[in-house]
Structures are given as structure tokens and as C-alpha cells.
Coordinates of N, CA and C in Angstrom, one line a residue:
X16 N 0.4 -14.0 12.4 CA 1.5 -14.9 11.9 C 2.5 -15.2 12.9
X17 N 2.4 -14.6 14.1 CA 3.4 -14.8 15.1 C 3.4 -16.3 15.6
X18 N 2.2 -17.0 15.5 CA 2.1 -18.4 15.9 C 2.9 -19.3 14.9
X19 N 3.2 -18.8 13.7 CA 3.9 -19.7 12.7 C 5.3 -19.3 12.4
X20 N 5.6 -18.0 12.6 CA 6.9 -17.5 12.3 C 7.5 -16.7 13.4
X21 N 8.7 -17.0 13.8 CA 9.3 -16.2 14.9 C 9.5 -14.7 14.5
X22 N 9.2 -13.9 15.5 CA 9.2 -12.4 15.2 C 10.5 -11.9 14.6
X23 N 11.6 -12.6 14.8 CA 12.9 -12.1 14.2 C 12.9 -12.4 12.7
X24 N 12.0 -13.2 12.2 CA 12.0 -13.6 10.8 C 11.0 -12.8 10.0
X25 N 10.4 -11.8 10.7 CA 9.4 -11.0 10.0 C 9.8 -9.5 9.9
X26 N 9.6 -8.9 8.8 CA 9.9 -7.5 8.6 C 8.6 -6.9 8.2
X27 N 8.1 -5.9 8.9 CA 6.9 -5.2 8.6 C 7.2 -3.9 7.9
X28 N 6.6 -3.7 6.7 CA 6.7 -2.5 6.0 C 5.3 -1.9 5.7
X29 N 5.2 -0.7 5.8 CA 3.9 -0.1 5.5 C 4.1 1.2 4.6
X30 N 3.4 1.2 3.5 CA 3.4 2.4 2.7 C 2.0 2.9 2.5
X31 N 1.8 4.1 3.0 CA 0.5 4.8 2.8 C 0.6 5.6 1.6
X32 N -0.5 5.8 0.9 CA -0.4 6.6 -0.3 C -1.6 7.5 -0.4
X33 N -1.4 8.6 -1.1 CA -2.4 9.6 -1.5 C -2.0 10.0 -2.9
X34 N -2.8 9.7 -3.9 CA -2.4 9.9 -5.3 C -3.2 11.1 -5.9
X35 N -3.4 12.1 -5.1 CA -4.1 13.3 -5.5 C -3.4 14.1 -6.5
X36 N -2.0 14.3 -6.3 CA -1.2 15.1 -7.2 C -0.1 14.3 -7.9
X37 N 0.4 14.8 -8.9 CA 1.5 14.1 -9.6 C 2.7 13.9 -8.7
X38 N 3.0 14.9 -7.9 CA 4.1 14.8 -6.9 C 3.9 13.6 -6.0
X39 N 2.7 13.4 -5.5 CA 2.4 12.3 -4.6 C 2.5 11.0 -5.3
X40 N 2.1 11.0 -6.6 CA 2.2 9.7 -7.4 C 3.7 9.4 -7.5
X41 N 4.5 10.4 -7.8 CA 6.0 10.2 -8.0 C 6.6 9.7 -6.7
X42 N 6.2 10.4 -5.6 CA 6.7 10.0 -4.2 C 6.3 8.5 -3.9
X43 N 5.1 8.1 -4.2 CA 4.7 6.8 -4.0 C 5.5 5.8 -4.8
X44 N 5.8 6.1 -6.0 CA 6.6 5.3 -6.9 C 8.0 5.1 -6.3
X45 N 8.6 6.2 -5.8 CA 9.9 6.1 -5.2 C 9.9 5.2 -3.9
X46 N 8.9 5.4 -3.1 CA 8.7 4.6 -1.9 C 8.6 3.1 -2.2
X47 N 7.9 2.8 -3.3 CA 7.7 1.4 -3.7 C 9.0 0.8 -4.2
X48 N 9.8 1.6 -5.0 CA 11.1 1.2 -5.5 C 12.1 0.9 -4.4
X49 N 12.1 1.8 -3.4 CA 13.0 1.7 -2.2 C 12.7 0.4 -1.5
X50 N 11.4 0.1 -1.3 CA 11.0 -1.1 -0.6 C 11.4 -2.3 -1.4
X51 N 11.2 -2.3 -2.7 CA 11.6 -3.5 -3.5 C 13.1 -3.7 -3.4
X52 N 13.9 -2.6 -3.5 CA 15.3 -2.7 -3.4 C 15.7 -3.3 -2.0
X53 N 15.1 -2.8 -1.0 CA 15.4 -3.3 0.4 C 15.1 -4.8 0.5
X54 N 13.9 -5.2 -0.1 CA 13.6 -6.7 0.0 C 14.5 -7.5 -0.8
X55 N 14.9 -7.0 -2.0 CA 15.8 -7.8 -2.8 C 17.2 -7.9 -2.3
X56 N 17.6 -6.9 -1.5 CA 19.0 -6.9 -1.0 C 19.2 -7.8 0.2
X57 N 18.1 -8.3 0.8 CA 18.1 -9.2 1.9 C 17.9 -10.6 1.4
X58 N 18.0 -11.6 2.3 CA 17.8 -13.0 2.0 C 16.3 -13.3 2.2
X59 N 15.4 -12.5 1.6 CA 14.0 -12.7 1.7 C 13.6 -13.9 1.0
X60 N 12.8 -14.8 1.7 CA 12.4 -16.0 1.1 C 10.9 -15.9 0.7
X61 N 10.2 -15.1 1.3 CA 8.7 -15.0 1.1 C 8.2 -13.6 1.4
X62 N 7.4 -13.1 0.5 CA 6.8 -11.7 0.7 C 5.3 -11.9 0.7
X63 N 4.7 -11.3 1.7 CA 3.2 -11.3 1.8 C 2.8 -9.9 1.7
X64 N 1.9 -9.6 0.8 CA 1.4 -8.2 0.7 C 0.0 -8.1 1.0
X65 N -0.4 -7.2 1.8 CA -1.8 -6.9 2.1 C -2.1 -5.5 1.6
X66 N -3.1 -5.4 0.8 CA -3.5 -4.1 0.2 C -4.9 -3.7 0.8
X67 N -4.9 -2.6 1.5 CA -6.1 -2.1 2.0 C -6.7 -1.1 1.1
X68 N -8.0 -1.2 0.8 CA -8.6 -0.2 -0.1 C -8.9 1.1 0.6
X69 N -9.2 2.0 -0.2 CA -9.6 3.3 0.3 C -11.1 3.5 -0.1
X70 N -11.9 3.5 0.9 CA -13.3 3.7 0.5 C -13.9 4.7 1.5
X71 N -14.9 5.5 1.0 CA -15.6 6.5 1.8 C -16.4 5.8 2.9
X72 N -16.2 6.2 4.1 CA -16.8 5.5 5.2 C -18.4 5.6 5.2
X73 N -18.9 6.6 4.6 CA -20.4 6.8 4.6 C -21.0 6.1 3.4
X74 N -20.4 6.3 2.2 CA -21.0 5.8 1.0 C -20.4 4.5 0.4
X75 N -19.1 4.3 0.8 CA -18.4 3.1 0.2 C -17.7 3.4 -1.1
X76 N -17.8 4.6 -1.6 CA -17.1 5.0 -2.8 C -15.6 4.9 -2.7
X77 N -15.0 4.3 -3.7 CA -13.5 4.2 -3.7 C -12.8 5.5 -4.0
X78 N -11.6 5.7 -3.5 CA -10.8 6.8 -3.8 C -9.3 6.6 -3.7
X79 N -8.6 7.4 -4.4 CA -7.1 7.3 -4.3 C -6.5 8.5 -3.5
X80 N -7.4 9.4 -3.2 CA -7.1 10.5 -2.3 C -8.3 11.1 -1.7
X81 N -8.2 11.7 -0.6 CA -9.5 12.2 0.1 C -10.4 13.1 -0.8
X82 N -9.8 13.9 -1.7 CA -10.6 14.7 -2.6 C -11.0 14.1 -3.9
X83 N -10.8 12.8 -4.0 CA -11.1 12.2 -5.3 C -11.8 10.9 -5.2
X84 N -13.1 11.0 -5.0 CA -14.0 9.8 -4.8 C -14.6 9.4 -6.2
X85 N -14.8 8.2 -6.4 CA -15.6 7.7 -7.5 C -16.5 6.6 -7.1
X86 N -17.6 6.4 -7.7 CA -18.5 5.4 -7.4 C -17.9 4.0 -7.7
X87 N -18.3 3.0 -7.1 CA -17.8 1.6 -7.4 C -18.1 1.3 -8.9
X88 N -19.2 1.7 -9.4 CA -19.6 1.4 -10.8 C -18.5 2.1 -11.7
X89 N -18.2 3.3 -11.4 CA -17.2 4.1 -12.3 C -15.8 3.4 -12.3
X90 N -15.4 2.9 -11.1 CA -14.1 2.3 -11.0 C -14.1 0.9 -11.7
X91 N -15.2 0.2 -11.7 CA -15.4 -1.1 -12.3 C -15.4 -1.1 -13.8
X92 N -15.7 0.1 -14.4 CA -15.8 0.2 -15.9 C -14.5 0.2 -16.6

């Protein structure tokens, strides 16, 4: 995006998540709320969100935490 938008006009935020425990789910929710408040308190004109999936490197099974894999079929149901 640097070719289209000057670097001073871009804010990069990254939120990693692991949803294995209730505490981690709550922490993720707080992090998302903080980011939303930060974005709404600035003169943000446009927000672009990239979501990277979590998939097992060997099988491709999706997961929300390293200890919690599910097959693609199970997630799709």
C-alpha cells in the first residue's frame, strides 16, 4: 500500500489470538475493543482488515488454538 498511501497516513495494528481458554477469549475481546476505541477516537477515514486463518501446516485442519484442531468439514457444518 506504500505506493498509494504515504506512510504517515497508515497505522498498522496486529492482534494475534489463541482461543483455547475462556481467559484467552476474554483477553481477545478486550484487545479488539481497545483497537476499536483507538480507531474511533482518531480521524480514521478507512479501515482495511486482513484476517489470517489458522490451519495445521501438515493437514490443513483449521484451529483457534494449537491444541484445538478441527477438520475443514467439521468447521463448515
